[in-house]
mmCIF file of C-alpha atoms in Angstrom:
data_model
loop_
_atom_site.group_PDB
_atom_site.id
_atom_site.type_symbol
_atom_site.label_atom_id
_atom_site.label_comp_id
_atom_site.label_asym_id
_atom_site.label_seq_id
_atom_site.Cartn_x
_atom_site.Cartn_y
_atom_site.Cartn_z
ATOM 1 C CA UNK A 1 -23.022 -51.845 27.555
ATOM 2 C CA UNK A 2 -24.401 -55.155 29.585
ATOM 3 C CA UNK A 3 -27.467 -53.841 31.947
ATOM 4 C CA UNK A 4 -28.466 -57.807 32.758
ATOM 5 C CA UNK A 5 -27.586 -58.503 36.570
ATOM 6 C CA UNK A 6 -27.605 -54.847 38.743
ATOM 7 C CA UNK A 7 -23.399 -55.398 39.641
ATOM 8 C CA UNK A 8 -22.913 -55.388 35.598
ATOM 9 C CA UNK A 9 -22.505 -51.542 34.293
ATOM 10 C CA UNK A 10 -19.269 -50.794 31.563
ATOM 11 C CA UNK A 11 -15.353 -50.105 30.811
ATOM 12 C CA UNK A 12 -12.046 -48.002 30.873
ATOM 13 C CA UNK A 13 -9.953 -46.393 33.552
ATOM 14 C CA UNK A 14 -9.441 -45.556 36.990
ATOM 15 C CA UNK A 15 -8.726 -41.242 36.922
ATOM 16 C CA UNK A 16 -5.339 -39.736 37.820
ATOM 17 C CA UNK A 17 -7.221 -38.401 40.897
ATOM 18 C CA UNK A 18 -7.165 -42.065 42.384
ATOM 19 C CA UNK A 19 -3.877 -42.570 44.064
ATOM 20 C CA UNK A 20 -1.336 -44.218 42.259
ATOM 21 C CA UNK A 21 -1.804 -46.193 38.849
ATOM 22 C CA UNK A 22 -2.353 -43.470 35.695
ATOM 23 C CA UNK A 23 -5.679 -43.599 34.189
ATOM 24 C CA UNK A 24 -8.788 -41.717 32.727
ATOM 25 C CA UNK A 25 -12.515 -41.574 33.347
ATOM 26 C CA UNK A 26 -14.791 -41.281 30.274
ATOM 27 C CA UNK A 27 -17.810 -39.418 30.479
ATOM 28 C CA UNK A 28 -20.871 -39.575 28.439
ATOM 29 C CA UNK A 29 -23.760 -37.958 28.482
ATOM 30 C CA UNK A 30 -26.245 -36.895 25.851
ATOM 31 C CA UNK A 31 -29.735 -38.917 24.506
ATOM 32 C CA UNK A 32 -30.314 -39.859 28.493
ATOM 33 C CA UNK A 33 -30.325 -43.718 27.924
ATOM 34 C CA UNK A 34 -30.446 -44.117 31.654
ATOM 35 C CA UNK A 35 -34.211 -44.975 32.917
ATOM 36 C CA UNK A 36 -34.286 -44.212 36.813
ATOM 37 C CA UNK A 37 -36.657 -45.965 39.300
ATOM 38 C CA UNK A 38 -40.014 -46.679 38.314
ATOM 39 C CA UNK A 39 -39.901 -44.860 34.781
ATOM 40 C CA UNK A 40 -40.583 -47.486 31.648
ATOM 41 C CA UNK A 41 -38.676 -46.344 28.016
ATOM 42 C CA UNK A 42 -41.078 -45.428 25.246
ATOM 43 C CA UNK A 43 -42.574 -42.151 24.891
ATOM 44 C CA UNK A 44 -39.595 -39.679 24.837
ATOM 45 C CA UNK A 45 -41.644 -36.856 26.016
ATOM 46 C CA UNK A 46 -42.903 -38.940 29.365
ATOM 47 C CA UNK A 47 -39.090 -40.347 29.957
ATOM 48 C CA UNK A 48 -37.953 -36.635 30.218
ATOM 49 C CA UNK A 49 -40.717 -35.670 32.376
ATOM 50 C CA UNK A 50 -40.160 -38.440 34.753
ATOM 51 C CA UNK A 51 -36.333 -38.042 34.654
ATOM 52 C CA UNK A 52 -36.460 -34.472 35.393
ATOM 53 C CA UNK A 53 -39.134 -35.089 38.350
ATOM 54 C CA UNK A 54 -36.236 -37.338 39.516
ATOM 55 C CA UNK A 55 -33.296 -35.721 39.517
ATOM 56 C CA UNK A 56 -35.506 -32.207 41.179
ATOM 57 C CA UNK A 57 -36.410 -34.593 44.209
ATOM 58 C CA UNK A 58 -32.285 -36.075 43.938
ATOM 59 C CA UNK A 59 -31.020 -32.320 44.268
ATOM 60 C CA UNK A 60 -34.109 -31.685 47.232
ATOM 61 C CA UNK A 61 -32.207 -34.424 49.462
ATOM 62 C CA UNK A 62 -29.689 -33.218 52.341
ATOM 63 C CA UNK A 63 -27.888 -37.101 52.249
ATOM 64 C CA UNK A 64 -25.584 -37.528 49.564
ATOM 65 C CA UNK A 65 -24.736 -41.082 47.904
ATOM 66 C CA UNK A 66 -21.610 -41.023 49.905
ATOM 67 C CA UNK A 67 -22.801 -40.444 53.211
ATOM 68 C CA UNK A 68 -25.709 -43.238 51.996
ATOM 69 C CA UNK A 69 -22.655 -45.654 51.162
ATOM 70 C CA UNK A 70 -20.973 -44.616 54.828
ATOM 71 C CA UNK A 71 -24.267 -45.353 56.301
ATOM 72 C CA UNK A 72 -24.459 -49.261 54.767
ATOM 73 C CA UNK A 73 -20.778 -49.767 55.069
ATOM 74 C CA UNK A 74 -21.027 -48.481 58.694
ATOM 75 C CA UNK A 75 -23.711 -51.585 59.466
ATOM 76 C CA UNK A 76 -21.004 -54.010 59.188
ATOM 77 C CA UNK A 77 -17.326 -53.740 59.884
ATOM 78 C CA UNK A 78 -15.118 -54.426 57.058
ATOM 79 C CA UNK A 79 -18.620 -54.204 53.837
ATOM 80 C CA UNK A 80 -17.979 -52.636 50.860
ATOM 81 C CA UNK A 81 -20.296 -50.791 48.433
ATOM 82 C CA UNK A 82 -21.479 -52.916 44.906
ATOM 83 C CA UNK A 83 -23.951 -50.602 43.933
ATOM 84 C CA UNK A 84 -25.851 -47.620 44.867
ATOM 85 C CA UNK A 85 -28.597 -45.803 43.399
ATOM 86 C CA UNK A 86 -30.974 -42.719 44.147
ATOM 87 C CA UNK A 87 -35.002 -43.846 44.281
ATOM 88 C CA UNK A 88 -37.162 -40.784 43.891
ATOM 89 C CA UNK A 89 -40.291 -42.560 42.455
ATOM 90 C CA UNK A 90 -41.414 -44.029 46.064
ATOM 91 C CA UNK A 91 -43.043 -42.216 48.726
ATOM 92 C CA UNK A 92 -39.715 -41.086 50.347
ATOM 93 C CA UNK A 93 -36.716 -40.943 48.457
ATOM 94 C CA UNK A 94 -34.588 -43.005 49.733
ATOM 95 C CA UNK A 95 -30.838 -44.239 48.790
ATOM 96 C CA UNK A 96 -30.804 -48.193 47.337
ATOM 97 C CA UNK A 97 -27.247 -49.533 48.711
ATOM 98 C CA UNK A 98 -25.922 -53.455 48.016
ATOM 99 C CA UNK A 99 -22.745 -53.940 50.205
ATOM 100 C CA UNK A 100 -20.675 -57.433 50.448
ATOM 101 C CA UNK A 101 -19.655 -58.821 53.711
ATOM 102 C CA UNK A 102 -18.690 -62.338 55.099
ATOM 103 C CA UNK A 103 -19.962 -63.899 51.908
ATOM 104 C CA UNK A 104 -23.295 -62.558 52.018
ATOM 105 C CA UNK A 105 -24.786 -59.512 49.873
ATOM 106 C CA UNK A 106 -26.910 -56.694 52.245
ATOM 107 C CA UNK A 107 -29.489 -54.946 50.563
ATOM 108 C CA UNK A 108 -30.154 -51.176 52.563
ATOM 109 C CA UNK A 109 -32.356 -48.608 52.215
ATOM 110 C CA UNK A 110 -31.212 -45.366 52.974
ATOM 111 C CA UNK A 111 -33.732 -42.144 53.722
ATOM 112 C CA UNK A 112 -32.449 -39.513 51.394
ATOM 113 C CA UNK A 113 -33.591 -37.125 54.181
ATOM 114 C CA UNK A 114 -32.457 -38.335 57.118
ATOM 115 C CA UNK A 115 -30.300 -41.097 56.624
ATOM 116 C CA UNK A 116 -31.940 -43.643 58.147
ATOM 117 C CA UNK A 117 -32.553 -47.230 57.727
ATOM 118 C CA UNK A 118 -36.193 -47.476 56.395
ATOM 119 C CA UNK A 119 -37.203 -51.180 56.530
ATOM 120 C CA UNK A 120 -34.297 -52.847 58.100
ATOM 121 C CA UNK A 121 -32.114 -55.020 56.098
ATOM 122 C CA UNK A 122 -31.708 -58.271 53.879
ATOM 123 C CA UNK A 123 -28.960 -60.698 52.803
ATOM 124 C CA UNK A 124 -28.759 -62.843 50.471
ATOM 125 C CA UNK A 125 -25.736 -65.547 50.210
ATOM 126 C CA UNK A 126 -23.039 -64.897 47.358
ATOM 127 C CA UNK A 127 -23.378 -68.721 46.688
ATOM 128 C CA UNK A 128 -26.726 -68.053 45.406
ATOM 129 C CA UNK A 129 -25.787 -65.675 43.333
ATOM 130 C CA UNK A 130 -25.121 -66.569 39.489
ATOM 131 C CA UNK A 131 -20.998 -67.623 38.074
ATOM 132 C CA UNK A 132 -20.743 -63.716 36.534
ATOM 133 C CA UNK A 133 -21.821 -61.983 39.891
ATOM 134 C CA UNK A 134 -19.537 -63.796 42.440
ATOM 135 C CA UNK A 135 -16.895 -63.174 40.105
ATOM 136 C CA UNK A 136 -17.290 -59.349 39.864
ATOM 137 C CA UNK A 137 -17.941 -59.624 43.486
ATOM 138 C CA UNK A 138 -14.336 -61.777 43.990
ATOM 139 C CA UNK A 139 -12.798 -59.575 41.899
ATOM 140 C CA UNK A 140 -13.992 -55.594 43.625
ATOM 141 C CA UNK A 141 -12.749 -57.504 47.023
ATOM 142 C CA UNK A 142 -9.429 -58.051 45.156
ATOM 143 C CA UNK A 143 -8.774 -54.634 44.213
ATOM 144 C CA UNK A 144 -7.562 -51.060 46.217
ATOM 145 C CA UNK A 145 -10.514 -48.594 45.249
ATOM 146 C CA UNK A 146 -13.745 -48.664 46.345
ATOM 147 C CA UNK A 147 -16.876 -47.539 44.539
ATOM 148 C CA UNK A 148 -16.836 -44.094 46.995
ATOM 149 C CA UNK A 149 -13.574 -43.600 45.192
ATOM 150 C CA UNK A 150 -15.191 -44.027 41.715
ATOM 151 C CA UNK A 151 -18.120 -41.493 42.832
ATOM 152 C CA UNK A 152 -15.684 -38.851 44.337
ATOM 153 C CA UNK A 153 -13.549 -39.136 40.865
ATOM 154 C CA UNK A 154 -16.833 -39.201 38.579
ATOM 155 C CA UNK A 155 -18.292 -35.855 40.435
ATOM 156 C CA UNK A 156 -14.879 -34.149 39.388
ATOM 157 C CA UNK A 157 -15.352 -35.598 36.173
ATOM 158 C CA UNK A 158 -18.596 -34.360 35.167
ATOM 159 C CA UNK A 159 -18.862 -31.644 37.708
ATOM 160 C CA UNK A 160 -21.564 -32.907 39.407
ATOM 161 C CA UNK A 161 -23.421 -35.114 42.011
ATOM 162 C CA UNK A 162 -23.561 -38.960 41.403
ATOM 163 C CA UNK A 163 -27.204 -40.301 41.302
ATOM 164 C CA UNK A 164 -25.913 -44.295 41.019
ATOM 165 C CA UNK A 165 -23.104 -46.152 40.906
ATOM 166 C CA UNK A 166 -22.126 -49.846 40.641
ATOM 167 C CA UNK A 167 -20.198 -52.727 38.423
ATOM 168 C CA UNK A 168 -20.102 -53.567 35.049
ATOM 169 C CA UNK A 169 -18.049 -56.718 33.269
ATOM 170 C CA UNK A 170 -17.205 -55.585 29.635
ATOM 171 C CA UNK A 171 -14.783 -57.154 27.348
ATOM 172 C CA UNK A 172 -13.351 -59.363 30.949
ATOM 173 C CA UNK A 173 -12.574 -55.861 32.398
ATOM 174 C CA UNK A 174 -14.284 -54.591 35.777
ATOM 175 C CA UNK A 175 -15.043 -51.471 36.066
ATOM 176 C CA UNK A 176 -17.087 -48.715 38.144
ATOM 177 C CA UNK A 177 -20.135 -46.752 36.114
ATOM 178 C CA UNK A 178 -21.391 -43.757 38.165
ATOM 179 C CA UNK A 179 -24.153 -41.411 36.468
ATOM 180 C CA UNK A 180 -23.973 -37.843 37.344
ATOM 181 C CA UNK A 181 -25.703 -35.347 37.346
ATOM 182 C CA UNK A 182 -24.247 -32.615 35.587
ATOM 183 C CA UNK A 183 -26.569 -28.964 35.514
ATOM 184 C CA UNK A 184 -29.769 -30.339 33.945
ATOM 185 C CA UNK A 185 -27.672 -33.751 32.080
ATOM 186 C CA UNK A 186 -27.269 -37.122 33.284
ATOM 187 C CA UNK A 187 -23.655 -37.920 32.701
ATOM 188 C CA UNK A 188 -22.527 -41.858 32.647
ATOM 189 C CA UNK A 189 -18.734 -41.988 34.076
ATOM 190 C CA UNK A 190 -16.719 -45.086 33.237
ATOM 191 C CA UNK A 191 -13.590 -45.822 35.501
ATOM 192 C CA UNK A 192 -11.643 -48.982 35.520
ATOM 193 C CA UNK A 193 -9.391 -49.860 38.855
ATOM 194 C CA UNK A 194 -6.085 -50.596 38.123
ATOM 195 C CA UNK A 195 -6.322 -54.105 38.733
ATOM 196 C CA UNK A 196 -9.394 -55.262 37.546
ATOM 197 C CA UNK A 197 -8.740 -57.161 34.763
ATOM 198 C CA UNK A 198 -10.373 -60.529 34.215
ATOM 199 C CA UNK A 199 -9.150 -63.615 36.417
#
């Protein structure tokens, strides 16, 4: 799995759920090898505490990662979603959306509790932007499903509620990697778009 840039997550297939092409979501969960906002890797013992203080303030919110995704989208006519992920650690949790629109990525922050924008909102040019980022970028404006497709098809997966979502490049394929959250488990669901294969 490549973690280096946040749009890079993992690979495999779009579900059956998705309209259209045939495919399958792979879920994983186990050892938690997913650190969330804030929380450094090391002691076991501290990385369950912290993950567990995360996902109680996740399930406190009323805003789900969709409606955070709606919100950013929403801001500009036409953006899509690259990534999304749940921030518990700060003050107020708060939703931590990237969206691409006229050539430019937007970075939002969502309130988990009341939607809002907290902060206002940045963008940063795709051109400066490294050769494996626009790519992925090119390549989720190329295809039919969005990432709030991914996170409606990974909650049926895992029978849960998606914490983050975003893109991964393995092997030249694109895909989607949502983490859910799965009774007291944090569940890593990997979906490719039909599609999405390297250009």
């Amino acid at each position: 799995m490549t973690t280096a840039h946040p749009w890079t997550l993992s690979a495999t297939a779009l579900a059956a759920l998705l309209v259209a092409a045939p495919a399958q979501a792979i879920v994983s969960a186990g050892g938690t090898p997913i650190a969330l906002h804030g929380e450094t890797v090391g002691n076991a013992d501290a990385d369950r505490l912290a993950i567990s203080r995360e996902i109680e303030r996740f399930r406190s919110v009323p805003i789900s990662i969709s409606q955070a995704m709606a919100i950013a989208e929403g801001r500009h006519a036409g953006a899509t979603t690259a990534d999304v992920s749940f921030d518990g650690a700060a003050g107020v949790p708060v939703y931590r959306v990237k969206t691409v629109h006229n050539d430019r990525i937007w970075r939002h922050t969502i309130s988990a509790s009341t939607g809002e924008l907290v902060g206002g909102e940045a963008a940063l040019p795709l051109t400066e932007l490294d050769r494996e980022d626009r790519s992925n970028l090119a390549a989720l404006g190329a295809i039919r499903h969005r990432l709030a497709d991914a996170v409606r098809v990974a909650e049926r997966a895992a029978s849960g509620k998606a914490i983050s979502g975003g893109l991964v490049r393995e092997r030249g394929r694109l895909s989607f990697a949502i983490v859910v959250i799965s009774g007291d488990d944090l569940k890593e669901v990997i979906l490719e778009p039909p599609g999405a294969r390297a250009r």
